[in-house]
Coordinates of C-alpha atoms and ligand atoms in Angstrom, one line a residue:
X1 CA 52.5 48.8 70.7
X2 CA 49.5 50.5 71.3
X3 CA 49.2 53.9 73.3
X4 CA 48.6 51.7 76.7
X5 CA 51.0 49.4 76.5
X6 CA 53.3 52.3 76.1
X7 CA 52.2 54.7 78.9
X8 CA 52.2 51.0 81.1
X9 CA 55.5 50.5 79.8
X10 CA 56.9 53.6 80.3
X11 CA 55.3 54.1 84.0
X12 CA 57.0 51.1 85.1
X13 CA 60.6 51.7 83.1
X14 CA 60.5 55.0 84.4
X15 CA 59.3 54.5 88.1
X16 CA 55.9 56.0 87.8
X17 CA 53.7 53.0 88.8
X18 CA 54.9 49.2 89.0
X19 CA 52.7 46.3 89.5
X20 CA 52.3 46.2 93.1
X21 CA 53.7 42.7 94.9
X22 CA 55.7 41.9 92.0
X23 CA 58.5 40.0 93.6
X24 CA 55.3 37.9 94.5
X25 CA 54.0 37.2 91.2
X26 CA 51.8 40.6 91.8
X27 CA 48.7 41.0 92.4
X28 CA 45.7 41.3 90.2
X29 CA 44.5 44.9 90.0
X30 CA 47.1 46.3 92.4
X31 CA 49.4 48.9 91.2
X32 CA 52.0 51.1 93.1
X33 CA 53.1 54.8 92.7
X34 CA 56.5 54.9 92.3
X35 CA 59.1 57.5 92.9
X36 CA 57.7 60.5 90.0
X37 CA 54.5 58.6 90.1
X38 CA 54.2 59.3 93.8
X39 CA 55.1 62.9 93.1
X40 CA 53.2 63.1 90.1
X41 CA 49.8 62.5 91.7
X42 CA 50.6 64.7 94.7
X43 CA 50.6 67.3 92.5
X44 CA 47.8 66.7 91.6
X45 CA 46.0 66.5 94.3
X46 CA 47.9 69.6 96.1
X47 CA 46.7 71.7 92.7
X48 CA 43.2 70.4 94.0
X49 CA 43.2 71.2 97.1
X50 CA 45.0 74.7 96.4
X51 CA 42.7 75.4 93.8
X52 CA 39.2 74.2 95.6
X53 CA 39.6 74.6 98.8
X54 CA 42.6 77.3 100.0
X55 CA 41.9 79.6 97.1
X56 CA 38.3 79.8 97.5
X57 CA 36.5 81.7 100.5
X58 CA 33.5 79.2 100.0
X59 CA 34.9 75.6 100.7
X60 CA 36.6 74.2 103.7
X61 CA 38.1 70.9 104.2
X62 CA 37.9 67.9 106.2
X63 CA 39.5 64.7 107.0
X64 CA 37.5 61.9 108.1
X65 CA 38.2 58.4 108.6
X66 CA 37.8 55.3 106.0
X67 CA 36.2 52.8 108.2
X68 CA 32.7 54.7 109.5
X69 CA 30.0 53.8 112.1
X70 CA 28.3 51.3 109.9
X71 CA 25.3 53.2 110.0
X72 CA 26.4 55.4 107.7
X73 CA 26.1 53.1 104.7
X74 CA 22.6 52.2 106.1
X75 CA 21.5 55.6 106.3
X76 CA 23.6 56.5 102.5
X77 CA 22.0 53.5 100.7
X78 CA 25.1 51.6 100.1
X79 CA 24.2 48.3 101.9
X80 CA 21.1 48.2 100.2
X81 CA 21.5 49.7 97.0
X82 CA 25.4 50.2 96.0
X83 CA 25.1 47.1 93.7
X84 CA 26.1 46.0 90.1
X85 CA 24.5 43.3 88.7
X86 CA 26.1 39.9 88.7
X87 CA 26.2 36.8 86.6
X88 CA 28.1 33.5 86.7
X89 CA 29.2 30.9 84.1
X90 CA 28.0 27.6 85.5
X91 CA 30.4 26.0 83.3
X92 CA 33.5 27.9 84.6
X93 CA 32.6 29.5 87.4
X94 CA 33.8 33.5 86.1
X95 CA 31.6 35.5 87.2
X96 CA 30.9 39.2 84.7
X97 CA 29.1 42.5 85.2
X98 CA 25.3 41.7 84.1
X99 CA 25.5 44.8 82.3
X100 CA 29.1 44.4 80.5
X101 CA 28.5 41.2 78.4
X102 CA 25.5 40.0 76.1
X103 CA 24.3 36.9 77.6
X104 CA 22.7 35.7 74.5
X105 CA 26.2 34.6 73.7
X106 CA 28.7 32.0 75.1
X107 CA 31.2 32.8 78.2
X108 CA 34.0 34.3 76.7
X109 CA 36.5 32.4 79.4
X110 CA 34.9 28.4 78.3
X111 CA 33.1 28.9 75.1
X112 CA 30.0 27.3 77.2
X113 CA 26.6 29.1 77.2
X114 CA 25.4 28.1 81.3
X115 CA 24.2 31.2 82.8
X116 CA 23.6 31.9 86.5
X117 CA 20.4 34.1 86.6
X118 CA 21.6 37.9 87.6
X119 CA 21.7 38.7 90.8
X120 CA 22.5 42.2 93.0
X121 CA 26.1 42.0 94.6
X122 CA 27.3 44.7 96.7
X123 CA 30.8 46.5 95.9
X124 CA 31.2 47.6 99.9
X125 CA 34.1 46.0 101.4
X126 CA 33.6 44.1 104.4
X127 CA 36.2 43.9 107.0
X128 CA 35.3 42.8 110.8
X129 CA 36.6 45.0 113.8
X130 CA 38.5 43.2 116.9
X131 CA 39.1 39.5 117.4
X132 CA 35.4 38.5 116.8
X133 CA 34.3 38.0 113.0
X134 CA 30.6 37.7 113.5
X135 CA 28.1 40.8 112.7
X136 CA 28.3 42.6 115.8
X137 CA 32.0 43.7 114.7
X138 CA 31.5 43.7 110.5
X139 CA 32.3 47.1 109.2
X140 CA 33.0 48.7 105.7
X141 CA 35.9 50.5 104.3
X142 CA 34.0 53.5 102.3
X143 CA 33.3 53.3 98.4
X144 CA 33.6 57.2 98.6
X145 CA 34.5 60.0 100.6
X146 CA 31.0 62.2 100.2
X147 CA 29.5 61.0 103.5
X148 CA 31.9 62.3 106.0
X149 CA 30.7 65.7 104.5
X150 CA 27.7 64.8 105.6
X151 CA 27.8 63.0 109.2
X152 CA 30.4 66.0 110.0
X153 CA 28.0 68.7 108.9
X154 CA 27.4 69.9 112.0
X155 CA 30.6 69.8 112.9
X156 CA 31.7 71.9 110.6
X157 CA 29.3 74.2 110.8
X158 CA 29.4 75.2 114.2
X159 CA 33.4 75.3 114.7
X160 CA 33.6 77.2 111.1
X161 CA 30.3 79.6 110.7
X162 CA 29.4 79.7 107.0
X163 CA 26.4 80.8 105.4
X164 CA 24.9 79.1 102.7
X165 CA 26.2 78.3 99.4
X166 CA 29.3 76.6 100.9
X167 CA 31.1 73.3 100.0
X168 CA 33.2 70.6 102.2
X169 CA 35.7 69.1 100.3
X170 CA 37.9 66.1 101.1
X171 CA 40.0 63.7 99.2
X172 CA 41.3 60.4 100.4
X173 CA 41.3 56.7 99.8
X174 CA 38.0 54.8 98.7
X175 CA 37.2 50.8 98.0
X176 CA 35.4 49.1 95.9
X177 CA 34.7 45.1 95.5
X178 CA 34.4 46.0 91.6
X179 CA 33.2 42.4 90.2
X180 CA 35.5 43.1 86.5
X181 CA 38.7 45.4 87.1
X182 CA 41.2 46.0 84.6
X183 CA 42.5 48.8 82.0
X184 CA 45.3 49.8 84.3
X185 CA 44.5 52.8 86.5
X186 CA 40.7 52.8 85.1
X187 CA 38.9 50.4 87.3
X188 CA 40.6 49.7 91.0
X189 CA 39.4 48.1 93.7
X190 CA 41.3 50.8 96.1
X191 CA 41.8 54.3 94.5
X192 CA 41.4 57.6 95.7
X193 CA 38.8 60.5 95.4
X194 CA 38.6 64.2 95.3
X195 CA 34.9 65.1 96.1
X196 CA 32.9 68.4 97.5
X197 CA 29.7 68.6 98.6
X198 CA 28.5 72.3 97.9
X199 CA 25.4 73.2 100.4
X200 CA 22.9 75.0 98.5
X201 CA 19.1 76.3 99.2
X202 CA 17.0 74.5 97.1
X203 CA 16.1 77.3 94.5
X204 CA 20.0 77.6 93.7
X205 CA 20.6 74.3 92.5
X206 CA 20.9 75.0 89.2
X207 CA 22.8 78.2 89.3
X208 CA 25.3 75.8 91.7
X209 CA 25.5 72.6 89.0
X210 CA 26.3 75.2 86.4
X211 CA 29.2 76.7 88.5
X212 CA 31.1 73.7 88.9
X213 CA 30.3 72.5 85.7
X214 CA 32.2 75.5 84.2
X215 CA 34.9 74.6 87.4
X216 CA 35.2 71.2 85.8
X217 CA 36.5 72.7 82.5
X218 CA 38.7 74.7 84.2
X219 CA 40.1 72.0 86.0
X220 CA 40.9 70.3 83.0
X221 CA 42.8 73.2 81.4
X222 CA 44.8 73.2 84.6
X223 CA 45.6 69.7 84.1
X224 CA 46.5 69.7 80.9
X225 CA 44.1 67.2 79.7
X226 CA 43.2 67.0 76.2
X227 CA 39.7 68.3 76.4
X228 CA 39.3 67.7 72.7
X229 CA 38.7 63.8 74.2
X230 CA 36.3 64.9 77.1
X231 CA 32.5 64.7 76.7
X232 CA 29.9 65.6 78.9
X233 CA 27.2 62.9 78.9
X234 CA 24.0 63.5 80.6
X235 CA 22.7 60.7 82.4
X236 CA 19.0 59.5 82.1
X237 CA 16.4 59.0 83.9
X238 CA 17.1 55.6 85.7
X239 CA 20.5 55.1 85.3
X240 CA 21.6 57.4 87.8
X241 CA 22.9 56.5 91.3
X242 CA 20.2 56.1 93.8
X243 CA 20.6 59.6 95.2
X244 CA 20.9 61.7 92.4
X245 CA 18.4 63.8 90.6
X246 CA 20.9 65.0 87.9
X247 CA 24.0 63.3 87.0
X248 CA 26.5 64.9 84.2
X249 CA 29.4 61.8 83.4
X250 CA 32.5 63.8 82.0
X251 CA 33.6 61.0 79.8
X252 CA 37.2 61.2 78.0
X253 CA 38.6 59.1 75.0
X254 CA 40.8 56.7 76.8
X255 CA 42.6 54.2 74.0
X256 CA 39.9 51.2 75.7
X257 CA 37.0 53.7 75.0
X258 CA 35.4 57.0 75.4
X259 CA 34.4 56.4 79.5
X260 CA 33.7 58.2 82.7
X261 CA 36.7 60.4 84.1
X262 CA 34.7 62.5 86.6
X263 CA 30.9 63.2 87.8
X264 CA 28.4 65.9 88.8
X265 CA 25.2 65.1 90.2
X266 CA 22.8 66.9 92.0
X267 CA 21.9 64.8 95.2
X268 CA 19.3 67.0 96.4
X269 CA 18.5 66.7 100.3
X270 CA 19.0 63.4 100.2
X271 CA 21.8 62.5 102.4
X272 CA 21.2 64.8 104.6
X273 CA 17.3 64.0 105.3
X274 CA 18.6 60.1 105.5
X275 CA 21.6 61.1 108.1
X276 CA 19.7 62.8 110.4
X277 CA 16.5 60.0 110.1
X278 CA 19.4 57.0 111.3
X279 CA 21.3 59.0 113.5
X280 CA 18.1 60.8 114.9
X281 CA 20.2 64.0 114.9
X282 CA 19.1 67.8 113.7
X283 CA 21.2 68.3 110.4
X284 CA 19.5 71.3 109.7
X285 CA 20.7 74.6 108.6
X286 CA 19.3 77.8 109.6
X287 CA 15.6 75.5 109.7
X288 CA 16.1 74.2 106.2
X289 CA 17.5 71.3 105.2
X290 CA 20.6 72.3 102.6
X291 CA 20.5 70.3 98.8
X292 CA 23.7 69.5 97.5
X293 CA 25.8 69.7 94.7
X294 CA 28.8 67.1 94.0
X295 CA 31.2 67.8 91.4
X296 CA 33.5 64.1 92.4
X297 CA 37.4 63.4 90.4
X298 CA 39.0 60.2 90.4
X299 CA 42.6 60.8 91.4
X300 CA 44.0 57.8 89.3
X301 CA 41.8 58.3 86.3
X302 CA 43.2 61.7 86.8
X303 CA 47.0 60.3 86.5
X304 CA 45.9 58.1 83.5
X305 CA 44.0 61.2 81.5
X306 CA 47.3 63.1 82.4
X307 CA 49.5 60.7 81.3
X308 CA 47.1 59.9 78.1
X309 CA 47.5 63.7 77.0
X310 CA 51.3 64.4 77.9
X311 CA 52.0 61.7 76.1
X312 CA 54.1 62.7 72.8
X313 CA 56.6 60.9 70.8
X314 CA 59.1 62.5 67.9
X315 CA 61.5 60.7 65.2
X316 CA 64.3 60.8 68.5
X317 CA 62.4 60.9 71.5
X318 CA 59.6 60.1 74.1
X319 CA 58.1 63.8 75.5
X320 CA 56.1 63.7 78.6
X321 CA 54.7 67.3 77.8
X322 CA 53.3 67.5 81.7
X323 CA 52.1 71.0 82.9
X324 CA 55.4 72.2 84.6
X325 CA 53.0 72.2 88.4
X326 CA 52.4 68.4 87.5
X327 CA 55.8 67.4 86.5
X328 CA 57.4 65.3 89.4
X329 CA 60.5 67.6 89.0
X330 CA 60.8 71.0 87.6
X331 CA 64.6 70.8 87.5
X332 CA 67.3 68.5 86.7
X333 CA 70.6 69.6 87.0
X334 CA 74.1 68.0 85.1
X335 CA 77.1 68.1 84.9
X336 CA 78.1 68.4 81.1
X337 CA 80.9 65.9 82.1
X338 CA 81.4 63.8 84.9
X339 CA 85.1 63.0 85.3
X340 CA 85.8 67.0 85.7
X341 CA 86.2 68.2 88.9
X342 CA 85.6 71.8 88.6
X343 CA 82.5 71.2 86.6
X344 CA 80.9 68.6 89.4
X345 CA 82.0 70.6 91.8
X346 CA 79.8 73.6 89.8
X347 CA 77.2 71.6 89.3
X348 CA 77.0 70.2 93.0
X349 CA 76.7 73.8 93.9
X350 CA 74.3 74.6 91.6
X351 CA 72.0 72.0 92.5
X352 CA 72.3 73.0 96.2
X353 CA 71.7 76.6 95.5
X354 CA 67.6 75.4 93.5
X355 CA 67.1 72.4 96.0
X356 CA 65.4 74.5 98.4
X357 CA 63.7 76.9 95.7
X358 CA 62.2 74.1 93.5
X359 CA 61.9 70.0 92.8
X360 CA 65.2 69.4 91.7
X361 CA 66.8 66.4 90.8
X362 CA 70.7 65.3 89.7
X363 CA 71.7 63.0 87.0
X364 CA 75.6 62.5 85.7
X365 CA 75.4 59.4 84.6
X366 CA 75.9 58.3 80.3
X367 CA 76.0 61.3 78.2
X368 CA 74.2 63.9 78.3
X369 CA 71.9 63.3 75.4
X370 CA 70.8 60.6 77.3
X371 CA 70.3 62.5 80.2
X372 CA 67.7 64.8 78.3
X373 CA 65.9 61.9 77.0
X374 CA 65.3 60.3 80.5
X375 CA 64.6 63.7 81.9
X376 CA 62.2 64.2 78.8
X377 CA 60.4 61.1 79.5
X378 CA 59.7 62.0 83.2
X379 CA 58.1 65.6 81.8
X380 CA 61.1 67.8 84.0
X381 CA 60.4 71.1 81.8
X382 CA 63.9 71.9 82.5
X383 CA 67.5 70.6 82.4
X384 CA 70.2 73.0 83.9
X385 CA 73.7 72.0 82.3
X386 CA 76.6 73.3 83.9
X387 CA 79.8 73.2 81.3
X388 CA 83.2 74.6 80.5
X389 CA 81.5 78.5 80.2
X390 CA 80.1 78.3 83.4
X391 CA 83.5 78.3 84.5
X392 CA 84.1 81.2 83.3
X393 CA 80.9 83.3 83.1
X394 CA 79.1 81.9 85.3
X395 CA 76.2 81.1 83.5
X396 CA 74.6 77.7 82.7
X397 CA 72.6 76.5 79.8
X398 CA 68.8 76.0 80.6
X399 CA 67.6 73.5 78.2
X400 CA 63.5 73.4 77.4
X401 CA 61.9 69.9 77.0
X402 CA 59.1 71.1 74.7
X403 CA 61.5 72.8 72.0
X404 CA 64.8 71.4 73.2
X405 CA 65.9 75.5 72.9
X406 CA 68.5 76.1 74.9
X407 CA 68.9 79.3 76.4
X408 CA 72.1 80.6 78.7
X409 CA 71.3 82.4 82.6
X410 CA 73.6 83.4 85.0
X411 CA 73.8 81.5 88.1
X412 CA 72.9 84.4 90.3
X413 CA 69.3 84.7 88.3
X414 CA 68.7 81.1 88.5
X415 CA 66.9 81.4 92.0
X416 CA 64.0 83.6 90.7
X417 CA 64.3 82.1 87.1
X418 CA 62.3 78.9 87.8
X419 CA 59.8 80.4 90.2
X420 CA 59.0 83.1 87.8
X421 CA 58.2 80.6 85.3
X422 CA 56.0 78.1 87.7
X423 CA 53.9 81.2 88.4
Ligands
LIG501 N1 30.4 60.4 95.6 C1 30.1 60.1 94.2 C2 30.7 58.9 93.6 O1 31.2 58.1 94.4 P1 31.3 57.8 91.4 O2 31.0 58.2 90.0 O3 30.8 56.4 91.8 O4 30.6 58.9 92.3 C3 33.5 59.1 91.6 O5 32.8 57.9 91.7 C4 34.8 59.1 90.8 O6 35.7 58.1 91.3 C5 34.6 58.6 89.4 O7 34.2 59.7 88.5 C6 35.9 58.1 89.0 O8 36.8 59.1 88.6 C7 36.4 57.5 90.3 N2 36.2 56.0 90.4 C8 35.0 55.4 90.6 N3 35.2 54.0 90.7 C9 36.5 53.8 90.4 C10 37.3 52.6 90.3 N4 36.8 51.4 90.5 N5 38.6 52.8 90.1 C11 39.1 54.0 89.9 N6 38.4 55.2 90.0 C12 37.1 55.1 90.2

């Protein structure tokens, strides 16, 4: 098995993310978050939000909805330009990214060689408002949460005063009508982003791409992703998205190829200047019109990069070495035996006792080998074992999942243990 069949294995054995509409056959390209997969990515996207927005003095938030005044894309370039280029097998009828195959060759579906010619389609997806489906009523779920920041600006600026450079940051679901999907959580056609647009003057442009191109590094080492696999690619001169002036990829070595994980681009006054020309409202700042930078993270390829480095396996067992903030649960309490009931009832009150203080979970099921291998495979950092001493020192084994050392704390430190250590 190769490293993706395992971490697609494992996601789905383990209740991190199942093919969604299963019981239906599934559904191509859909995938759910299960239990720990659920909790895995809000971690991940709490971290962001802690990090970016509540620990900084320079970003503030915002919330906006998916479906926007149609307008907006107008005014963004999306209905125009947010295109990949398209071609169809005649033969077949597949249809491939232009830019993905060599069509020099035959279809890789029919063996034929009967090419469409290329043409422009449009990754927005449509959706029509109320009973009517004609044009009056079409709308567009957003392919990416930047132009809130953009339509609110003025919003935000006059309920929350803030003088330039400052960033609005917001995260939330985005859609895409992606022509070829696939490699798991790479390519969606519904996924979710993490973006900020950082409000500049002009002249600091520079100074602001650097910033957040050192944040992105950061952000990495907070994630625990490999950055041995992440590259920075600088994108060239007509190849970048129609609004950007600079665009750094930060690609990482997935096992389908090295690819893009996040972006930064510089998108100048751009959306600004075209929001206020559609809407034919002031979006000026202080008389000048703000440039902007985006530093923009994928929250799934975020999960799958996680999950790519985490990923370890030894002569006995599968690790899931997570970063103890992104592990789904921190602790996971036993009972060394189950058919004891001095030792459950120990253990019951043990777990009730970290509940409250951190993500605990129970297990007394098989033995408790087993129970460190499952736990080991979710990436809990700790198992708490509650045995025969306990009963009569009152102290429990804390078991680590990196070295497997076990260690032995009283029950009455246990409360500040943990914390101290998530610190
Ligand atoms: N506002 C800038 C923007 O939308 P993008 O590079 O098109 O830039 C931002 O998308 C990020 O969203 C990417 O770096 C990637 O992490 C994620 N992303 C883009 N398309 C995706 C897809 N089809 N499936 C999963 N994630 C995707």
């Amino acid at each position: 098995m190769d490293l993706m069949e395992k971490i697609v294995s494992l996601c789905k054995r383990r209740g991190f993310v199942f093919p969604g509409s299963e019981i239906y056959g599934g559904m191509a390209n859909s995938w759910d978050f299960g239990p720990v997969g659920a909790q895995l990515k809000k971690n991940i996207k709490d971290l962001w939000w802690k990090t970016f927005v509540e620990s900084r003095d320079d970003v503030v938030g915002l919330d906006a909805t998916i479906i926007m005044n149609p307008k907006v894309w107008e005014a963004s370039g999306h209905i125009e330009g947010f295109s990949d280029p398209l071609v169809e097998c005649k033969s077949c009828h597949n249809r491939f990214r232009a830019d993905q195959i060599d069509i020099k060759d035959v279809c890789s579906d029919c063996g034929k060689k009967d090419w469409s010619p290329v043409k422009n389609f449009n990754l927005m997806l449509k959706t029509f408002l109320g009973p009517a489906e004609d044009s009056a009523h079409a709308a567009y779920l957003r392919p990416e949460t930047a132009q809130a920041m953009f339509v609110d600006f003025k919003n935000v600026l006059s309920s929350n005063p803030k003088k330039l450079p400052f960033g609005i940051a917001q995260m939330g679901k985005a859609f895409r009508n992606e022509i070829t999907t696939g490699n798991f959580l790479f390519r969606l056609r519904e996924f979710e982003m993490m973006e900020i647009e950082y409000f500049v003057h002009e002249k600091d442009w520079k100074e602001a791409f650097e910033m957040w191109r050192k944040e992105m590094w950061n952000w990495f080492e907070l994630m625990g992703i490999d950055k041995t696999k992440i590259h920075e690619h600088e994108i060239p001169d007509g190849e970048r998205a129609h609004y950007s002036q600079r665009t750094i990829d930060f690609e990482f070595e997935y096992p389908f190829g090295q690819k893009e994980l996040y972006g930064l681009a510089y998108r100048t006054d751009y959306d600004l200047k075209r929001q206020q020309e559609f809407s034919g409202q002031d979006l000026s700042y202080a008389g000048i019109m703000p440039h902007v930078i985006e530093p923009t993270w994928g929250v799934d390829r975020t999960f799958l990069a996680v999950m790519l480095s985490a990923y370890h396996e030894d002569e006995k067992r599968v690790i899931l070495k997570l970063h103890p903030k992104l592990a789904p649960y921190k602790v996971a309490v036993f009972p060394l035996v189950a058919n004891k009931e001095n030792i459950v009832k120990k253990a019951r009150e043990v777990y009730q006792l970290l509940k409250p203080v951190t993500v605990t979970t129970w297990d007394d099921r098989g033995n408790i080998g087993k129970r460190y291998y499952a736990q080991d495979e979710i990436g809990t950092p700790w198992c708490v074992t509650i045995d025969y001493q306990t009963l009569k020192d009152d102290t429990v084994t804390v078991r680590d999942r990196d070295t497997a050392q076990q260690v032995r704390v009283a029950v009455s430190e246990l409360d500040s243990y943990f914390p101290e250590k998530l610190k």
